[in-house]
Short mmCIF file of N, CA and C in Angstrom, two decimals:
data_model
loop_
_atom_site.label_atom_id
_atom_site.label_comp_id
_atom_site.label_asym_id
_atom_site.label_seq_id
_atom_site.Cartn_x
_atom_site.Cartn_y
_atom_site.Cartn_z
N UNK A 20 -23.29 27.15 -13.82
CA UNK A 20 -23.31 27.99 -12.65
C UNK A 20 -23.12 27.07 -11.47
N UNK A 21 -22.31 27.42 -10.47
CA UNK A 21 -22.12 26.61 -9.27
C UNK A 21 -23.37 26.66 -8.43
N UNK A 22 -23.53 25.61 -7.70
CA UNK A 22 -24.60 25.47 -6.78
C UNK A 22 -24.09 26.01 -5.48
N UNK A 23 -25.02 26.55 -4.57
CA UNK A 23 -24.67 27.01 -3.34
C UNK A 23 -25.40 26.06 -2.33
N UNK A 24 -24.56 25.63 -1.29
CA UNK A 24 -25.01 24.82 -0.31
C UNK A 24 -24.73 25.43 1.02
N UNK A 25 -25.57 25.09 2.03
CA UNK A 25 -25.30 25.46 3.37
C UNK A 25 -25.26 24.27 4.25
N UNK A 26 -24.34 23.93 4.97
CA UNK A 26 -24.25 22.96 5.84
C UNK A 26 -23.55 23.36 7.13
N UNK A 27 -23.77 22.47 8.12
CA UNK A 27 -23.36 22.86 9.50
C UNK A 27 -22.17 22.01 10.00
N UNK A 28 -21.30 22.69 10.65
CA UNK A 28 -20.12 21.96 11.34
C UNK A 28 -20.24 22.29 12.79
N UNK A 29 -19.82 21.36 13.63
CA UNK A 29 -19.86 21.58 15.02
C UNK A 29 -18.79 22.58 15.44
N UNK A 30 -18.99 23.35 16.43
CA UNK A 30 -20.16 23.52 17.16
C UNK A 30 -20.98 24.68 16.73
N UNK A 31 -22.12 24.42 16.19
CA UNK A 31 -23.07 25.43 15.73
C UNK A 31 -22.59 26.48 14.80
N UNK A 32 -21.64 26.12 13.95
CA UNK A 32 -21.22 27.13 12.96
C UNK A 32 -21.73 26.70 11.62
N UNK A 33 -22.17 27.59 10.84
CA UNK A 33 -22.57 27.27 9.42
C UNK A 33 -21.99 28.26 8.51
N UNK A 34 -21.88 27.90 7.25
CA UNK A 34 -21.33 28.80 6.36
C UNK A 34 -21.90 28.38 4.93
N UNK A 35 -21.78 29.42 4.04
CA UNK A 35 -22.31 29.06 2.58
C UNK A 35 -21.02 28.46 1.83
N UNK A 36 -21.37 27.44 1.08
CA UNK A 36 -20.31 26.69 0.28
C UNK A 36 -20.64 26.90 -1.19
N UNK A 37 -19.76 27.47 -1.94
CA UNK A 37 -19.97 27.70 -3.41
C UNK A 37 -19.17 26.73 -4.13
N UNK A 38 -19.79 25.91 -4.92
CA UNK A 38 -19.03 24.93 -5.78
C UNK A 38 -20.02 23.85 -6.19
N UNK A 39 -19.60 22.90 -7.02
CA UNK A 39 -20.48 21.85 -7.44
C UNK A 39 -20.60 20.70 -6.47
N UNK A 40 -21.44 19.75 -6.81
CA UNK A 40 -21.79 18.67 -5.91
C UNK A 40 -20.52 17.84 -5.45
N UNK A 41 -19.64 17.63 -6.56
CA UNK A 41 -18.39 16.86 -6.22
C UNK A 41 -17.46 17.66 -5.21
N UNK A 42 -17.47 18.98 -5.39
CA UNK A 42 -16.57 19.75 -4.53
C UNK A 42 -17.23 19.70 -3.02
N UNK A 43 -18.45 19.75 -3.03
CA UNK A 43 -19.22 19.63 -1.66
C UNK A 43 -18.92 18.31 -1.03
N UNK A 44 -19.00 17.20 -1.86
CA UNK A 44 -18.74 15.91 -1.26
C UNK A 44 -17.31 15.81 -0.71
N UNK A 45 -16.30 16.35 -1.49
CA UNK A 45 -14.95 16.34 -1.11
C UNK A 45 -14.66 17.16 0.19
N UNK A 46 -15.37 18.36 0.23
CA UNK A 46 -15.30 19.18 1.53
C UNK A 46 -15.86 18.45 2.61
N UNK A 47 -17.08 17.85 2.46
CA UNK A 47 -17.65 17.09 3.58
C UNK A 47 -16.81 15.91 4.06
N UNK A 48 -16.15 15.24 3.14
CA UNK A 48 -15.23 14.15 3.47
C UNK A 48 -14.15 14.63 4.29
N UNK A 49 -13.50 15.73 3.89
CA UNK A 49 -12.51 16.43 4.64
C UNK A 49 -12.84 16.71 6.03
N UNK A 50 -14.03 17.28 6.31
CA UNK A 50 -14.43 17.59 7.63
C UNK A 50 -14.75 16.34 8.41
N UNK A 51 -15.10 15.29 7.82
CA UNK A 51 -15.43 13.99 8.53
C UNK A 51 -14.12 13.42 9.00
N UNK A 52 -13.03 13.57 8.09
CA UNK A 52 -11.73 13.15 8.43
C UNK A 52 -11.15 13.96 9.61
N UNK A 53 -11.33 15.27 9.59
CA UNK A 53 -10.84 16.07 10.65
C UNK A 53 -11.41 15.82 11.89
N UNK A 54 -12.83 15.65 11.89
CA UNK A 54 -13.51 15.34 13.14
C UNK A 54 -13.06 13.92 13.71
N UNK A 55 -12.82 12.97 12.89
CA UNK A 55 -12.41 11.62 13.31
C UNK A 55 -10.98 11.81 13.95
N UNK A 56 -10.11 12.47 13.27
CA UNK A 56 -8.70 12.76 13.83
C UNK A 56 -8.72 13.44 15.17
N UNK A 57 -9.60 14.41 15.25
CA UNK A 57 -9.73 15.17 16.60
C UNK A 57 -10.17 14.20 17.62
N UNK A 58 -11.15 13.37 17.32
CA UNK A 58 -11.56 12.31 18.40
C UNK A 58 -10.51 11.35 18.70
N UNK A 59 -9.71 10.92 17.69
CA UNK A 59 -8.58 10.00 17.87
C UNK A 59 -7.54 10.60 18.69
N UNK A 60 -7.27 11.86 18.56
CA UNK A 60 -6.21 12.59 19.29
C UNK A 60 -6.68 12.70 20.75
N UNK A 61 -7.96 13.02 21.03
CA UNK A 61 -8.42 13.21 22.30
C UNK A 61 -8.48 11.82 23.06
N UNK A 62 -8.75 10.75 22.25
CA UNK A 62 -8.76 9.38 22.84
C UNK A 62 -7.36 8.98 23.34
N UNK A 63 -6.26 9.63 22.80
CA UNK A 63 -4.83 9.26 23.23
C UNK A 63 -4.50 10.05 24.39
N UNK A 64 -5.29 11.00 24.90
CA UNK A 64 -4.87 11.86 25.98
C UNK A 64 -5.67 11.53 27.25
N UNK A 65 -5.07 11.77 28.38
CA UNK A 65 -5.75 11.55 29.69
C UNK A 65 -5.31 12.75 30.54
N UNK A 66 -6.13 12.98 31.51
CA UNK A 66 -5.90 14.20 32.42
C UNK A 66 -4.91 13.72 33.49
N UNK A 67 -3.84 14.39 33.63
CA UNK A 67 -2.86 14.07 34.72
C UNK A 67 -2.98 15.03 35.87
N UNK A 68 -1.86 15.17 36.62
CA UNK A 68 -1.84 16.13 37.66
C UNK A 68 -1.96 17.51 37.29
N UNK A 69 -2.73 18.20 38.01
CA UNK A 69 -2.90 19.69 37.77
C UNK A 69 -3.66 20.02 36.41
N UNK A 70 -4.58 19.04 36.05
CA UNK A 70 -5.34 19.14 34.92
C UNK A 70 -4.49 19.17 33.52
N UNK A 71 -3.28 18.77 33.59
CA UNK A 71 -2.45 18.63 32.38
C UNK A 71 -2.80 17.40 31.56
N UNK A 72 -2.92 17.63 30.33
CA UNK A 72 -3.19 16.46 29.49
C UNK A 72 -1.81 15.63 29.27
N UNK A 73 -2.03 14.44 29.39
CA UNK A 73 -0.86 13.50 29.23
C UNK A 73 -1.15 12.56 27.98
N UNK A 74 -0.12 12.34 27.27
CA UNK A 74 -0.17 11.33 26.17
C UNK A 74 -0.21 9.96 26.64
N UNK A 75 -1.14 9.19 26.32
CA UNK A 75 -1.18 7.76 26.83
C UNK A 75 -1.02 6.79 25.70
N UNK A 76 -0.74 7.23 24.47
CA UNK A 76 -0.44 6.30 23.41
C UNK A 76 -1.65 6.04 22.53
N UNK A 77 -1.46 5.56 21.37
CA UNK A 77 -2.44 5.27 20.39
C UNK A 77 -3.23 3.98 20.90
N UNK A 78 -4.61 4.04 20.76
CA UNK A 78 -5.15 2.67 21.03
C UNK A 78 -4.91 1.62 20.01
N UNK A 79 -4.92 0.36 20.31
CA UNK A 79 -4.55 -0.66 19.39
C UNK A 79 -5.18 -0.64 18.03
N UNK A 80 -6.42 -0.18 17.97
CA UNK A 80 -7.10 -0.18 16.71
C UNK A 80 -6.69 0.90 15.72
N UNK A 81 -5.81 1.74 16.30
CA UNK A 81 -5.29 2.80 15.47
C UNK A 81 -3.89 2.54 15.04
N UNK A 82 -3.14 1.67 15.78
CA UNK A 82 -1.80 1.40 15.41
C UNK A 82 -1.79 0.68 14.09
N UNK A 83 -0.89 1.17 13.14
CA UNK A 83 -0.76 0.60 11.87
C UNK A 83 0.58 -0.04 11.68
N UNK A 84 0.56 -1.04 10.95
CA UNK A 84 1.88 -1.75 10.62
C UNK A 84 2.71 -0.73 9.94
N UNK A 85 3.92 -0.54 10.35
CA UNK A 85 4.87 0.36 9.78
C UNK A 85 5.16 -0.02 8.31
N UNK A 86 5.18 -1.33 8.12
CA UNK A 86 5.55 -1.87 6.77
C UNK A 86 4.40 -1.52 5.83
N UNK A 87 3.22 -1.58 6.21
CA UNK A 87 2.02 -1.14 5.49
C UNK A 87 2.12 0.29 5.08
N UNK A 88 2.46 1.10 6.03
CA UNK A 88 2.66 2.49 5.74
C UNK A 88 3.77 2.69 4.74
N UNK A 89 4.90 2.01 4.87
CA UNK A 89 5.96 2.08 3.94
C UNK A 89 5.42 1.67 2.52
N UNK A 90 4.79 0.54 2.50
CA UNK A 90 4.15 0.12 1.18
C UNK A 90 3.35 1.25 0.56
N UNK A 91 2.50 1.82 1.27
CA UNK A 91 1.59 2.80 0.79
C UNK A 91 2.42 4.05 0.34
N UNK A 92 3.29 4.53 1.17
CA UNK A 92 4.06 5.76 0.77
C UNK A 92 5.08 5.57 -0.36
N UNK A 93 5.62 4.39 -0.41
CA UNK A 93 6.62 4.13 -1.45
C UNK A 93 6.08 3.66 -2.77
N UNK A 94 4.93 2.82 -2.66
CA UNK A 94 4.41 2.21 -3.93
C UNK A 94 3.11 2.64 -4.44
N UNK A 95 2.15 2.51 -3.51
CA UNK A 95 0.67 2.85 -3.86
C UNK A 95 0.56 4.31 -4.25
N UNK A 96 1.25 5.11 -3.44
CA UNK A 96 1.14 6.54 -3.74
C UNK A 96 1.74 7.02 -5.08
N UNK A 97 2.44 6.13 -5.68
CA UNK A 97 2.88 6.44 -7.12
C UNK A 97 1.77 6.46 -8.16
N UNK A 98 0.60 5.83 -7.75
CA UNK A 98 -0.50 5.59 -8.56
C UNK A 98 -0.20 4.70 -9.84
N UNK A 99 0.90 4.03 -9.77
CA UNK A 99 1.32 3.03 -10.83
C UNK A 99 1.55 1.71 -10.26
N UNK A 100 1.24 1.43 -9.01
CA UNK A 100 1.24 0.16 -8.34
C UNK A 100 -0.08 -0.04 -7.84
N UNK A 101 -0.79 -1.11 -8.35
CA UNK A 101 -2.14 -1.52 -7.98
C UNK A 101 -2.13 -2.10 -6.59
N UNK A 102 -1.40 -3.21 -6.49
CA UNK A 102 -1.31 -3.91 -5.16
C UNK A 102 0.10 -4.32 -4.86
N UNK A 103 0.45 -4.48 -3.60
CA UNK A 103 1.90 -4.83 -3.26
C UNK A 103 1.91 -5.50 -1.93
N UNK A 104 3.03 -6.16 -1.67
CA UNK A 104 3.20 -6.89 -0.41
C UNK A 104 4.72 -7.08 -0.16
N UNK A 105 5.07 -7.41 1.00
CA UNK A 105 6.40 -7.74 1.48
C UNK A 105 6.27 -9.23 2.02
N UNK A 106 7.15 -10.01 1.59
CA UNK A 106 7.24 -11.46 1.90
C UNK A 106 8.51 -11.63 2.61
N UNK A 107 8.53 -12.29 3.83
CA UNK A 107 9.83 -12.82 4.43
C UNK A 107 10.17 -14.22 3.87
N UNK A 108 11.34 -14.24 3.11
CA UNK A 108 11.83 -15.48 2.54
C UNK A 108 12.03 -16.59 3.61
N UNK A 109 12.67 -16.24 4.68
CA UNK A 109 13.11 -17.26 5.70
C UNK A 109 11.91 -18.21 6.12
N UNK A 110 10.84 -17.63 6.44
CA UNK A 110 9.73 -18.51 6.86
C UNK A 110 8.55 -18.54 5.93
N UNK A 111 8.80 -17.94 4.72
CA UNK A 111 7.80 -17.90 3.66
C UNK A 111 6.43 -17.21 4.28
N UNK A 112 6.51 -16.07 4.84
CA UNK A 112 5.43 -15.49 5.46
C UNK A 112 5.17 -14.06 4.90
N UNK A 113 3.88 -13.63 4.98
CA UNK A 113 3.55 -12.36 4.40
C UNK A 113 3.74 -11.42 5.55
N UNK A 114 4.63 -10.31 5.39
CA UNK A 114 4.90 -9.41 6.47
C UNK A 114 3.96 -8.27 6.41
N UNK A 115 3.57 -7.83 5.18
CA UNK A 115 2.58 -6.73 4.96
C UNK A 115 2.05 -6.70 3.61
N UNK A 116 0.91 -6.17 3.52
CA UNK A 116 0.31 -6.00 2.17
C UNK A 116 -0.53 -4.79 2.03
N UNK A 117 -0.76 -4.29 0.87
CA UNK A 117 -1.68 -3.18 0.70
C UNK A 117 -3.10 -3.66 0.93
N UNK A 118 -3.95 -2.61 1.10
CA UNK A 118 -5.35 -2.89 1.52
C UNK A 118 -6.00 -3.67 0.43
N UNK A 119 -6.71 -4.65 0.74
CA UNK A 119 -7.51 -5.46 -0.24
C UNK A 119 -6.68 -6.49 -1.00
N UNK A 120 -5.37 -6.63 -0.66
CA UNK A 120 -4.52 -7.59 -1.43
C UNK A 120 -4.20 -8.76 -0.50
N UNK A 121 -4.84 -9.90 -0.73
CA UNK A 121 -4.54 -11.07 0.18
C UNK A 121 -3.91 -12.17 -0.71
N UNK A 122 -2.89 -12.68 -0.06
CA UNK A 122 -2.19 -13.74 -0.72
C UNK A 122 -2.38 -15.03 -0.02
N UNK A 123 -2.53 -16.11 -0.67
CA UNK A 123 -2.62 -17.50 -0.08
C UNK A 123 -1.08 -18.09 0.06
N UNK A 124 -1.10 -19.01 1.01
CA UNK A 124 0.28 -19.47 1.16
C UNK A 124 0.91 -20.14 -0.05
N UNK A 125 0.06 -20.77 -0.88
CA UNK A 125 0.72 -21.31 -2.14
C UNK A 125 1.20 -20.22 -3.03
N UNK A 126 0.53 -19.09 -3.16
CA UNK A 126 1.02 -17.94 -3.95
C UNK A 126 2.26 -17.42 -3.49
N UNK A 127 2.35 -17.26 -2.07
CA UNK A 127 3.62 -16.81 -1.40
C UNK A 127 4.73 -17.76 -1.77
N UNK A 128 4.44 -19.07 -1.63
CA UNK A 128 5.49 -20.11 -1.91
C UNK A 128 5.94 -19.94 -3.40
N UNK A 129 4.98 -19.70 -4.37
CA UNK A 129 5.26 -19.62 -5.66
C UNK A 129 6.34 -18.48 -6.03
N UNK A 130 6.02 -17.35 -5.34
CA UNK A 130 6.97 -16.14 -5.47
C UNK A 130 8.43 -16.58 -4.89
N UNK A 131 8.44 -17.22 -3.80
CA UNK A 131 9.78 -17.62 -3.21
C UNK A 131 10.53 -18.61 -4.11
N UNK A 132 9.69 -19.62 -4.72
CA UNK A 132 10.28 -20.69 -5.53
C UNK A 132 10.75 -20.14 -6.91
N UNK A 133 10.10 -18.93 -7.31
CA UNK A 133 10.50 -18.41 -8.70
C UNK A 133 11.97 -18.05 -8.62
N UNK A 134 12.60 -17.84 -7.53
CA UNK A 134 13.99 -17.43 -7.50
C UNK A 134 14.94 -18.59 -7.36
N UNK A 135 14.38 -19.85 -7.10
CA UNK A 135 15.28 -20.95 -7.00
C UNK A 135 15.75 -21.56 -8.23
N UNK A 136 14.98 -21.31 -9.34
CA UNK A 136 15.32 -21.83 -10.69
C UNK A 136 14.90 -20.84 -11.72
N UNK A 137 15.55 -19.60 -11.77
CA UNK A 137 15.16 -18.58 -12.72
C UNK A 137 15.00 -18.99 -14.18
N UNK A 138 15.93 -19.85 -14.70
CA UNK A 138 15.57 -20.24 -16.12
C UNK A 138 14.19 -21.02 -16.38
N UNK A 139 13.94 -21.81 -15.30
CA UNK A 139 12.56 -22.56 -15.32
C UNK A 139 11.49 -21.56 -15.26
N UNK A 140 11.63 -20.59 -14.39
CA UNK A 140 10.66 -19.52 -14.23
C UNK A 140 10.46 -18.73 -15.43
N UNK A 141 11.49 -18.49 -16.09
CA UNK A 141 11.45 -17.70 -17.39
C UNK A 141 10.73 -18.49 -18.42
N UNK A 142 10.97 -19.79 -18.39
CA UNK A 142 10.37 -20.63 -19.46
C UNK A 142 8.83 -20.81 -19.14
N UNK A 143 8.52 -21.12 -17.87
CA UNK A 143 7.17 -21.54 -17.57
C UNK A 143 6.23 -20.32 -17.20
N UNK A 144 6.81 -19.23 -16.85
CA UNK A 144 6.05 -18.14 -16.40
C UNK A 144 5.38 -18.29 -15.10
N UNK A 145 4.43 -17.54 -14.59
CA UNK A 145 3.82 -17.62 -13.32
C UNK A 145 2.31 -17.58 -13.51
N UNK A 146 1.65 -18.39 -12.72
CA UNK A 146 0.24 -18.41 -12.63
C UNK A 146 -0.22 -17.75 -11.28
N UNK A 147 -0.86 -16.64 -11.58
CA UNK A 147 -1.22 -15.76 -10.35
C UNK A 147 -2.62 -14.97 -10.58
N UNK A 148 -3.45 -15.21 -9.50
CA UNK A 148 -4.79 -14.60 -9.70
C UNK A 148 -5.52 -15.00 -10.85
N UNK A 149 -5.57 -16.35 -11.16
CA UNK A 149 -6.32 -16.93 -12.35
C UNK A 149 -5.87 -16.34 -13.64
N UNK A 150 -4.60 -16.01 -13.71
CA UNK A 150 -4.02 -15.54 -14.98
C UNK A 150 -2.62 -16.11 -15.17
N UNK A 151 -2.28 -16.52 -16.45
CA UNK A 151 -0.91 -16.95 -16.74
C UNK A 151 -0.06 -15.79 -17.14
N UNK A 152 0.98 -15.47 -16.37
CA UNK A 152 1.78 -14.36 -16.68
C UNK A 152 3.11 -14.83 -17.36
N UNK A 153 3.38 -14.21 -18.46
CA UNK A 153 4.64 -14.58 -19.27
C UNK A 153 5.85 -13.88 -18.57
N UNK A 154 6.85 -14.61 -18.40
CA UNK A 154 8.08 -13.93 -17.76
C UNK A 154 8.77 -13.14 -18.79
N UNK A 155 9.00 -11.86 -18.41
CA UNK A 155 9.79 -10.97 -19.25
C UNK A 155 11.28 -10.95 -18.72
N UNK A 156 11.43 -11.04 -17.45
CA UNK A 156 12.79 -11.18 -16.84
C UNK A 156 12.74 -12.04 -15.66
N UNK A 157 13.71 -12.93 -15.56
CA UNK A 157 13.80 -13.71 -14.37
C UNK A 157 15.34 -14.06 -14.09
N UNK A 158 15.82 -13.51 -13.00
CA UNK A 158 17.22 -13.72 -12.68
C UNK A 158 17.31 -13.74 -11.08
N UNK A 159 18.45 -13.86 -10.54
CA UNK A 159 18.55 -14.00 -9.07
C UNK A 159 18.07 -12.82 -8.30
N UNK A 160 17.86 -11.71 -8.93
CA UNK A 160 17.46 -10.40 -8.27
C UNK A 160 16.01 -10.07 -8.44
N UNK A 161 15.44 -10.45 -9.64
CA UNK A 161 14.09 -9.82 -9.95
C UNK A 161 13.40 -10.79 -10.96
N UNK A 162 12.06 -10.83 -10.84
CA UNK A 162 11.18 -11.48 -11.85
C UNK A 162 10.15 -10.48 -12.24
N UNK A 163 10.09 -10.18 -13.61
CA UNK A 163 9.06 -9.39 -14.15
C UNK A 163 8.17 -10.21 -14.98
N UNK A 164 6.93 -10.16 -14.84
CA UNK A 164 5.96 -10.95 -15.61
C UNK A 164 4.79 -10.11 -16.10
N UNK A 165 4.30 -10.50 -17.29
CA UNK A 165 3.10 -9.65 -17.82
C UNK A 165 2.00 -10.53 -18.42
N UNK A 166 0.79 -10.17 -18.35
CA UNK A 166 -0.37 -10.87 -18.94
C UNK A 166 -1.30 -9.78 -19.56
N UNK A 167 -1.21 -9.81 -20.88
CA UNK A 167 -1.92 -8.76 -21.62
C UNK A 167 -1.37 -7.34 -21.17
N UNK A 168 -2.10 -6.49 -20.57
CA UNK A 168 -1.65 -5.23 -20.11
C UNK A 168 -1.42 -5.11 -18.57
N UNK A 169 -1.53 -6.24 -17.99
CA UNK A 169 -1.29 -6.37 -16.52
C UNK A 169 0.07 -6.94 -16.22
N UNK A 170 0.63 -6.70 -15.08
CA UNK A 170 1.89 -7.38 -14.79
C UNK A 170 2.15 -7.36 -13.36
N UNK A 171 3.28 -8.04 -13.05
CA UNK A 171 3.70 -8.16 -11.63
C UNK A 171 5.32 -7.94 -11.67
N UNK A 172 5.72 -7.44 -10.66
CA UNK A 172 7.23 -7.26 -10.40
C UNK A 172 7.52 -7.82 -9.05
N UNK A 173 8.51 -8.76 -9.02
CA UNK A 173 8.94 -9.33 -7.77
C UNK A 173 10.45 -9.11 -7.67
N UNK A 174 10.93 -8.42 -6.67
CA UNK A 174 12.29 -8.09 -6.38
C UNK A 174 12.83 -8.71 -5.03
N UNK A 175 13.95 -9.30 -5.16
CA UNK A 175 14.51 -10.07 -4.02
C UNK A 175 15.55 -9.13 -3.23
N UNK A 176 15.52 -9.14 -2.03
CA UNK A 176 16.56 -8.60 -1.08
C UNK A 176 17.19 -9.64 -0.31
N UNK A 177 17.98 -9.40 0.63
CA UNK A 177 18.65 -10.39 1.45
C UNK A 177 17.72 -11.29 2.22
N UNK A 178 16.66 -10.80 2.70
CA UNK A 178 15.78 -11.55 3.49
C UNK A 178 14.23 -11.43 3.09
N UNK A 179 13.96 -10.51 2.12
CA UNK A 179 12.65 -10.21 1.81
C UNK A 179 12.38 -10.43 0.25
N UNK A 180 11.07 -10.42 -0.16
CA UNK A 180 10.65 -10.29 -1.52
C UNK A 180 9.65 -9.16 -1.49
N UNK A 181 9.81 -8.23 -2.48
CA UNK A 181 8.94 -7.07 -2.59
C UNK A 181 8.02 -7.36 -3.81
N UNK A 182 6.74 -7.42 -3.80
CA UNK A 182 5.91 -7.74 -4.82
C UNK A 182 5.03 -6.53 -5.14
N UNK A 183 4.93 -6.14 -6.45
CA UNK A 183 4.10 -5.06 -6.95
C UNK A 183 3.39 -5.57 -8.10
N UNK A 184 2.22 -5.12 -8.28
CA UNK A 184 1.32 -5.40 -9.51
C UNK A 184 0.85 -4.12 -10.10
N UNK A 185 0.60 -4.16 -11.42
CA UNK A 185 0.08 -2.99 -12.05
C UNK A 185 -1.08 -3.53 -13.07
N UNK A 186 -1.86 -2.49 -13.40
CA UNK A 186 -2.89 -2.93 -14.40
C UNK A 186 -2.79 -2.15 -15.71
N UNK A 187 -3.69 -2.22 -16.59
CA UNK A 187 -3.69 -1.57 -17.93
C UNK A 187 -3.72 0.03 -17.85
N UNK A 188 -4.11 0.56 -16.80
CA UNK A 188 -4.10 2.05 -16.68
C UNK A 188 -2.84 2.58 -16.00
N UNK A 189 -1.85 1.83 -15.84
CA UNK A 189 -0.69 2.22 -15.17
C UNK A 189 0.54 2.01 -16.08
N UNK A 190 1.62 2.65 -15.83
CA UNK A 190 2.91 2.41 -16.59
C UNK A 190 3.81 1.48 -15.91
N UNK A 191 4.09 0.34 -16.63
CA UNK A 191 4.92 -0.65 -15.99
C UNK A 191 6.25 -0.16 -15.51
N UNK A 192 6.85 0.70 -16.25
CA UNK A 192 8.25 1.30 -15.92
C UNK A 192 8.18 1.99 -14.62
N UNK A 193 7.11 2.70 -14.32
CA UNK A 193 7.00 3.34 -13.06
C UNK A 193 6.92 2.43 -11.87
N UNK A 194 6.07 1.35 -12.11
CA UNK A 194 5.88 0.26 -11.10
C UNK A 194 7.24 -0.31 -10.80
N UNK A 195 7.99 -0.73 -11.93
CA UNK A 195 9.19 -1.43 -11.76
C UNK A 195 10.13 -0.49 -10.96
N UNK A 196 10.31 0.74 -11.31
CA UNK A 196 11.24 1.67 -10.67
C UNK A 196 10.89 1.80 -9.10
N UNK A 197 9.52 1.87 -8.87
CA UNK A 197 9.13 2.10 -7.43
C UNK A 197 9.47 0.85 -6.61
N UNK A 198 9.20 -0.41 -7.23
CA UNK A 198 9.52 -1.61 -6.46
C UNK A 198 11.02 -1.72 -6.33
N UNK A 199 11.82 -1.47 -7.32
CA UNK A 199 13.24 -1.68 -7.34
C UNK A 199 13.87 -0.62 -6.34
N UNK A 200 13.34 0.54 -6.17
CA UNK A 200 13.85 1.59 -5.23
C UNK A 200 13.44 1.10 -3.74
N UNK A 201 12.33 0.60 -3.52
CA UNK A 201 11.98 0.03 -2.12
C UNK A 201 12.92 -1.11 -1.85
N UNK A 202 13.15 -2.02 -2.83
CA UNK A 202 14.06 -3.10 -2.64
C UNK A 202 15.47 -2.49 -2.35
N UNK A 203 15.95 -1.53 -2.88
CA UNK A 203 17.22 -0.89 -2.70
C UNK A 203 17.23 -0.40 -1.28
N UNK A 204 16.19 0.19 -0.81
CA UNK A 204 16.06 0.76 0.59
C UNK A 204 16.34 -0.32 1.56
N UNK A 205 15.70 -1.46 1.33
CA UNK A 205 15.83 -2.59 2.32
C UNK A 205 17.21 -3.27 2.15
N UNK A 206 17.83 -3.23 0.99
CA UNK A 206 19.05 -3.77 0.90
C UNK A 206 20.18 -2.91 1.62
N UNK A 207 20.04 -1.57 1.57
CA UNK A 207 20.86 -0.67 2.35
C UNK A 207 20.66 -0.96 3.80
N UNK A 208 19.50 -1.30 4.22
CA UNK A 208 19.30 -1.65 5.70
C UNK A 208 19.74 -3.00 6.13
N UNK A 209 20.16 -3.78 5.11
CA UNK A 209 20.62 -5.13 5.35
C UNK A 209 19.55 -6.12 5.54
N UNK A 210 18.39 -5.77 4.93
CA UNK A 210 17.25 -6.75 5.09
C UNK A 210 16.95 -7.42 3.77
#
């Protein structure tokens, strides 16, 4: 039988909620997000002439890197890419990465160097995050490597590298397809 909870939402409105504890937590989270968004929207407005609300722009803390949004929408949202990043080849720098995915400069350099000599990369594999990944594919366009049931996909465009990783609960083919499609998008844009 479902539990009945009563809780309060501003301003002074209450209602009965029928559902389990998990449903209640989900509902409360939704309302916290709505309240936070409401406050963020009001933070972006200011009173102008004649009491009109004027848009003053998002505060710096709210601005998100567009590339991070793109990574999330194109890769993480598939639920078959664990972590991902975009590396600029020209200056060997990290342009964007998914939340919680940090790369050190030597790791970034390793990904860039993997395309300089694909036969050697195919033979040696890649050492990443304290694991040795065996190379499944290495050519001028892409490097696929796996370690037990984990793996990584690195695809090269004109000026960028797109990196995606997957774990044992994810389908490698979906990860590969998502990373390749994002790379195709950048190739069409000339990047």
